[in-house]
Amino acid sequence: MKKIKINIDYSKCITPENCRACINICQPVVFVLTFTDEDYHDPKNWKIVPIFPILCIGCNLCVENCPEKAINVLIK
Amino acid sequence: MNARNYLKEADEKYEYTRDYLEVLWGNLERIYLGKAMGMSINNTIGYRLKIPIIGRMIKWMVNKKLEKEKNPNPRIAEGHFGQVIPLEEAKLITTNLADVRIKALCPCRYMHRGIKVESCMGFTALAEVLPKLPRFIPENGLEILDSDKAEAFLNNMNEEGKVHTIWWGPIPYIAAICSCEYPECLGLRTRLDFGIKTVLKGEYIAVVNPNKCIGCGKCVSRCQFGAINFSSSINRPIIDAKRCFGCGLCKESCEEQAIRLVDRDEIPITRGMY
């Protein structure tokens, strides 16, 4: 089983709710728009987190489509 | 229609229904990624479930924990328990049993795709709880549906190819009917990708009548569970009973009425396979 690591650079990914490029393009839905620890009930402060790297097929579509080039996929 | 599907009596029996629902819906995202599903937010979720023996043990423990929820604890809203139902039963529940019906935003699609779709229908107790949670309120506000509108809404969702599911508050109180899709639905996703029984299979299984089927193949693309294969050598679809969730989407699409739903318990292999 290959281990896949997906990193998102949050200094570049600033407006996830308006962009949504990666969550729309990903076929197995690896990314989830979810809460951060500080603000739970306000979706405006939510972040995109790669929560299911096990389902990633390594197609690199998210890397190519990210307008800020904030995503990095590592396949070991 | 199953005897489990009743509303009013269950609501009166558990006076903490509203508290339970408020905790459950208020923390839905956290519950999905949290302890109820045996997952944590630390990026390691799937790996633990896919490890051969340890993964199986975790799955067994989580499924056992979910089963226990049949005696709900009012203070800890843990799972989000649901079941797939066909269109007719969804209509029966909405028209005959529910008093107040409101349309709410789907939290699952917002999480997974970042879009806001009104595809959930909440009933009496949930309708009282939802105004406290601004995340679920659509732009035009919460719309109260009469029975005709609710029926039209269900028909519309069925045409779009969405699976009807009931979601229990404290079991057996039905809090909502949602129109779900794999892989966007939180419940179907944990069930199909990770084998955790957050959504139970329906009470039925689809069966093809070989004399009526003309082999158009319309039903094949409607199945979200990968249960239908089209065999060109016999020119009709084959339904895998073990994978069938009994949602009846294939049945609605068939113009020849060649597919019918059979009670799950009538077939010995699938008896009790929920």
mmCIF file of N, CA and C in Angstrom, chain B residues 1 5-8 85-104 119-124 126 143-157 164-167 173-179:
data_model
loop_
_atom_site.group_PDB
_atom_site.id
_atom_site.type_symbol
_atom_site.label_atom_id
_atom_site.label_comp_id
_atom_site.label_asym_id
_atom_site.label_seq_id
_atom_site.Cartn_x
_atom_site.Cartn_y
_atom_site.Cartn_z
ATOM 1 N N MET B 1 -44.858 -1.018 4.647
ATOM 2 C CA MET B 1 -44.342 0.037 5.531
ATOM 3 C C MET B 1 -43.950 -0.552 6.881
ATOM 4 N N ASN B 5 -41.380 3.063 11.549
ATOM 5 C CA ASN B 5 -41.500 4.425 11.051
ATOM 6 C C ASN B 5 -42.709 5.131 11.642
ATOM 7 N N TYR B 6 -42.596 5.573 12.859
ATOM 8 C CA TYR B 6 -43.673 6.392 13.400
ATOM 9 C C TYR B 6 -43.072 7.634 14.017
ATOM 10 N N LEU B 7 -43.872 8.678 14.058
ATOM 11 C CA LEU B 7 -43.298 9.952 14.470
ATOM 12 C C LEU B 7 -43.785 10.447 15.822
ATOM 13 N N LYS B 8 -45.111 10.659 15.915
ATOM 14 C CA LYS B 8 -45.622 11.393 17.064
ATOM 15 C C LYS B 8 -45.344 10.700 18.389
ATOM 16 N N ILE B 85 -34.635 4.449 2.047
ATOM 17 C CA ILE B 85 -36.034 4.065 1.831
ATOM 18 C C ILE B 85 -36.432 4.368 0.392
ATOM 19 N N PRO B 86 -37.374 3.602 -0.167
ATOM 20 C CA PRO B 86 -37.873 3.916 -1.505
ATOM 21 C C PRO B 86 -38.790 5.133 -1.499
ATOM 22 N N LEU B 87 -39.089 5.624 -2.710
ATOM 23 C CA LEU B 87 -39.869 6.862 -2.861
ATOM 24 C C LEU B 87 -41.234 6.797 -2.192
ATOM 25 N N GLU B 88 -41.924 5.647 -2.353
ATOM 26 C CA GLU B 88 -43.301 5.576 -1.820
ATOM 27 C C GLU B 88 -43.313 5.757 -0.306
ATOM 28 N N GLU B 89 -42.326 5.140 0.366
ATOM 29 C CA GLU B 89 -42.314 5.256 1.822
ATOM 30 C C GLU B 89 -41.953 6.662 2.258
ATOM 31 N N ALA B 90 -41.044 7.289 1.498
ATOM 32 C CA ALA B 90 -40.690 8.674 1.811
ATOM 33 C C ALA B 90 -41.928 9.556 1.721
ATOM 34 N N LYS B 91 -42.762 9.300 0.689
ATOM 35 C CA LYS B 91 -43.987 10.083 0.518
ATOM 36 C C LYS B 91 -44.964 9.817 1.657
ATOM 37 N N LEU B 92 -45.084 8.523 2.035
ATOM 38 C CA LEU B 92 -45.997 8.169 3.121
ATOM 39 C C LEU B 92 -45.610 8.876 4.412
ATOM 40 N N ILE B 93 -44.294 8.877 4.690
ATOM 41 C CA ILE B 93 -43.841 9.501 5.932
ATOM 42 C C ILE B 93 -44.116 10.998 5.907
ATOM 43 N N THR B 94 -43.808 11.644 4.775
ATOM 44 C CA THR B 94 -43.982 13.098 4.746
ATOM 45 C C THR B 94 -45.439 13.506 4.769
ATOM 46 N N THR B 95 -46.291 12.776 4.019
ATOM 47 C CA THR B 95 -47.674 13.244 3.937
ATOM 48 C C THR B 95 -48.503 12.827 5.140
ATOM 49 N N ASN B 96 -48.315 11.599 5.620
ATOM 50 C CA ASN B 96 -49.217 11.106 6.661
ATOM 51 C C ASN B 96 -48.723 11.345 8.077
ATOM 52 N N LEU B 97 -47.417 11.269 8.278
ATOM 53 C CA LEU B 97 -46.935 11.255 9.648
ATOM 54 C C LEU B 97 -46.414 12.594 10.159
ATOM 55 N N ALA B 98 -45.812 13.365 9.266
ATOM 56 C CA ALA B 98 -45.185 14.598 9.749
ATOM 57 C C ALA B 98 -46.203 15.730 9.849
ATOM 58 N N ASP B 99 -46.005 16.610 10.821
ATOM 59 C CA ASP B 99 -46.887 17.772 10.971
ATOM 60 C C ASP B 99 -46.292 18.981 10.265
ATOM 61 N N VAL B 100 -45.047 19.278 10.600
ATOM 62 C CA VAL B 100 -44.377 20.444 10.032
ATOM 63 C C VAL B 100 -43.195 19.957 9.214
ATOM 64 N N ARG B 101 -43.065 20.473 7.992
ATOM 65 C CA ARG B 101 -41.928 20.084 7.157
ATOM 66 C C ARG B 101 -41.213 21.348 6.691
ATOM 67 N N ILE B 102 -39.885 21.354 6.845
ATOM 68 C CA ILE B 102 -39.131 22.499 6.340
ATOM 69 C C ILE B 102 -37.975 22.007 5.484
ATOM 70 N N LYS B 103 -37.566 22.872 4.556
ATOM 71 C CA LYS B 103 -36.431 22.559 3.702
ATOM 72 C C LYS B 103 -35.189 23.221 4.290
ATOM 73 N N ALA B 104 -34.104 22.444 4.364
ATOM 74 C CA ALA B 104 -32.862 22.997 4.912
ATOM 75 C C ALA B 104 -31.708 22.721 3.956
ATOM 76 N N SER B 119 -31.697 20.201 -0.053
ATOM 77 C CA SER B 119 -32.153 18.850 -0.367
ATOM 78 C C SER B 119 -32.532 18.072 0.881
ATOM 79 N N CYS B 120 -32.527 18.715 2.030
ATOM 80 C CA CYS B 120 -32.923 18.017 3.253
ATOM 81 C C CYS B 120 -34.287 18.525 3.700
ATOM 82 N N MET B 121 -35.100 17.607 4.216
ATOM 83 C CA MET B 121 -36.401 17.998 4.731
ATOM 84 C C MET B 121 -36.474 17.598 6.195
ATOM 85 N N GLY B 122 -36.624 18.597 7.048
ATOM 86 C CA GLY B 122 -36.675 18.328 8.479
ATOM 87 C C GLY B 122 -38.114 18.315 8.969
ATOM 88 N N PHE B 123 -38.394 17.514 9.995
ATOM 89 C CA PHE B 123 -39.744 17.417 10.532
ATOM 90 C C PHE B 123 -39.861 18.097 11.891
ATOM 91 N N THR B 124 -41.028 17.949 12.482
ATOM 92 C CA THR B 124 -41.461 18.743 13.632
ATOM 93 C C THR B 124 -40.364 19.194 14.593
ATOM 94 N N LEU B 126 -37.081 18.862 14.478
ATOM 95 C CA LEU B 126 -35.928 19.478 13.827
ATOM 96 C C LEU B 126 -36.271 20.881 13.339
ATOM 97 N N GLU B 143 -38.306 27.482 4.554
ATOM 98 C CA GLU B 143 -39.615 27.429 3.914
ATOM 99 C C GLU B 143 -40.420 26.274 4.499
ATOM 100 N N ILE B 144 -41.662 26.562 4.913
ATOM 101 C CA ILE B 144 -42.531 25.492 5.415
ATOM 102 C C ILE B 144 -43.319 24.921 4.243
ATOM 103 N N LEU B 145 -43.237 23.608 4.048
ATOM 104 C CA LEU B 145 -43.861 22.967 2.900
ATOM 105 C C LEU B 145 -45.193 22.347 3.297
ATOM 106 N N ASP B 146 -46.208 22.499 2.421
ATOM 107 C CA ASP B 146 -47.425 21.713 2.629
ATOM 108 C C ASP B 146 -47.216 20.354 1.960
ATOM 109 N N SER B 147 -48.184 19.445 2.132
ATOM 110 C CA SER B 147 -47.924 18.062 1.715
ATOM 111 C C SER B 147 -47.743 17.927 0.204
ATOM 112 N N ASP B 148 -48.461 18.772 -0.588
ATOM 113 C CA ASP B 148 -48.310 18.690 -2.050
ATOM 114 C C ASP B 148 -46.911 19.118 -2.476
ATOM 115 N N LYS B 149 -46.450 20.217 -1.880
ATOM 116 C CA LYS B 149 -45.122 20.728 -2.213
ATOM 117 C C LYS B 149 -44.052 19.726 -1.819
ATOM 118 N N ALA B 150 -44.257 19.111 -0.651
ATOM 119 C CA ALA B 150 -43.280 18.141 -0.173
ATOM 120 C C ALA B 150 -43.200 16.956 -1.120
ATOM 121 N N GLU B 151 -44.355 16.534 -1.622
ATOM 122 C CA GLU B 151 -44.396 15.409 -2.543
ATOM 123 C C GLU B 151 -43.706 15.762 -3.861
ATOM 124 N N ALA B 152 -43.968 16.975 -4.347
ATOM 125 C CA ALA B 152 -43.329 17.432 -5.579
ATOM 126 C C ALA B 152 -41.814 17.503 -5.402
ATOM 127 N N PHE B 153 -41.413 17.948 -4.226
ATOM 128 C CA PHE B 153 -39.984 18.040 -3.919
ATOM 129 C C PHE B 153 -39.324 16.654 -3.956
ATOM 130 N N LEU B 154 -40.014 15.660 -3.376
ATOM 131 C CA LEU B 154 -39.473 14.299 -3.377
ATOM 132 C C LEU B 154 -39.396 13.735 -4.792
ATOM 133 N N ASN B 155 -40.455 13.992 -5.600
ATOM 134 C CA ASN B 155 -40.459 13.526 -6.994
ATOM 135 C C ASN B 155 -39.302 14.119 -7.774
ATOM 136 N N ASN B 156 -39.083 15.409 -7.541
ATOM 137 C CA ASN B 156 -38.024 16.134 -8.221
ATOM 138 C C ASN B 156 -36.650 15.539 -7.885
ATOM 139 N N MET B 157 -36.458 15.270 -6.591
ATOM 140 C CA MET B 157 -35.185 14.705 -6.143
ATOM 141 C C MET B 157 -34.983 13.306 -6.724
ATOM 142 N N HIS B 164 -33.300 8.495 -1.365
ATOM 143 C CA HIS B 164 -34.014 8.992 -0.192
ATOM 144 C C HIS B 164 -33.554 8.242 1.043
ATOM 145 N N THR B 165 -33.261 8.998 2.079
ATOM 146 C CA THR B 165 -32.842 8.366 3.323
ATOM 147 C C THR B 165 -33.564 9.024 4.486
ATOM 148 N N ILE B 166 -33.921 8.205 5.487
ATOM 149 C CA ILE B 166 -34.460 8.801 6.714
ATOM 150 C C ILE B 166 -33.333 8.869 7.723
ATOM 151 N N TRP B 167 -33.349 9.907 8.529
ATOM 152 C CA TRP B 167 -32.329 10.070 9.575
ATOM 153 C C TRP B 167 -33.027 10.159 10.906
ATOM 154 N N TYR B 173 -37.252 8.051 16.454
ATOM 155 C CA TYR B 173 -37.893 9.278 15.981
ATOM 156 C C TYR B 173 -37.251 9.738 14.674
ATOM 157 N N ILE B 174 -38.060 9.898 13.624
ATOM 158 C CA ILE B 174 -37.519 10.319 12.334
ATOM 159 C C ILE B 174 -37.422 11.833 12.309
ATOM 160 N N ALA B 175 -36.184 12.334 12.209
ATOM 161 C CA ALA B 175 -35.986 13.768 12.258
ATOM 162 C C ALA B 175 -35.981 14.394 10.880
ATOM 163 N N ALA B 176 -35.484 13.661 9.877
ATOM 164 C CA ALA B 176 -35.344 14.271 8.564
ATOM 165 C C ALA B 176 -35.388 13.224 7.468
ATOM 166 N N ILE B 177 -35.781 13.673 6.262
ATOM 167 C CA ILE B 177 -35.612 12.862 5.057
ATOM 168 C C ILE B 177 -34.655 13.628 4.157
ATOM 169 N N CYS B 178 -33.543 13.019 3.802
ATOM 170 C CA CYS B 178 -32.571 13.688 2.946
ATOM 171 C C CYS B 178 -32.542 13.008 1.588
ATOM 172 N N SER B 179 -32.020 13.736 0.609
ATOM 173 C CA SER B 179 -31.836 13.188 -0.733
ATOM 174 C C SER B 179 -30.334 13.097 -0.962
#
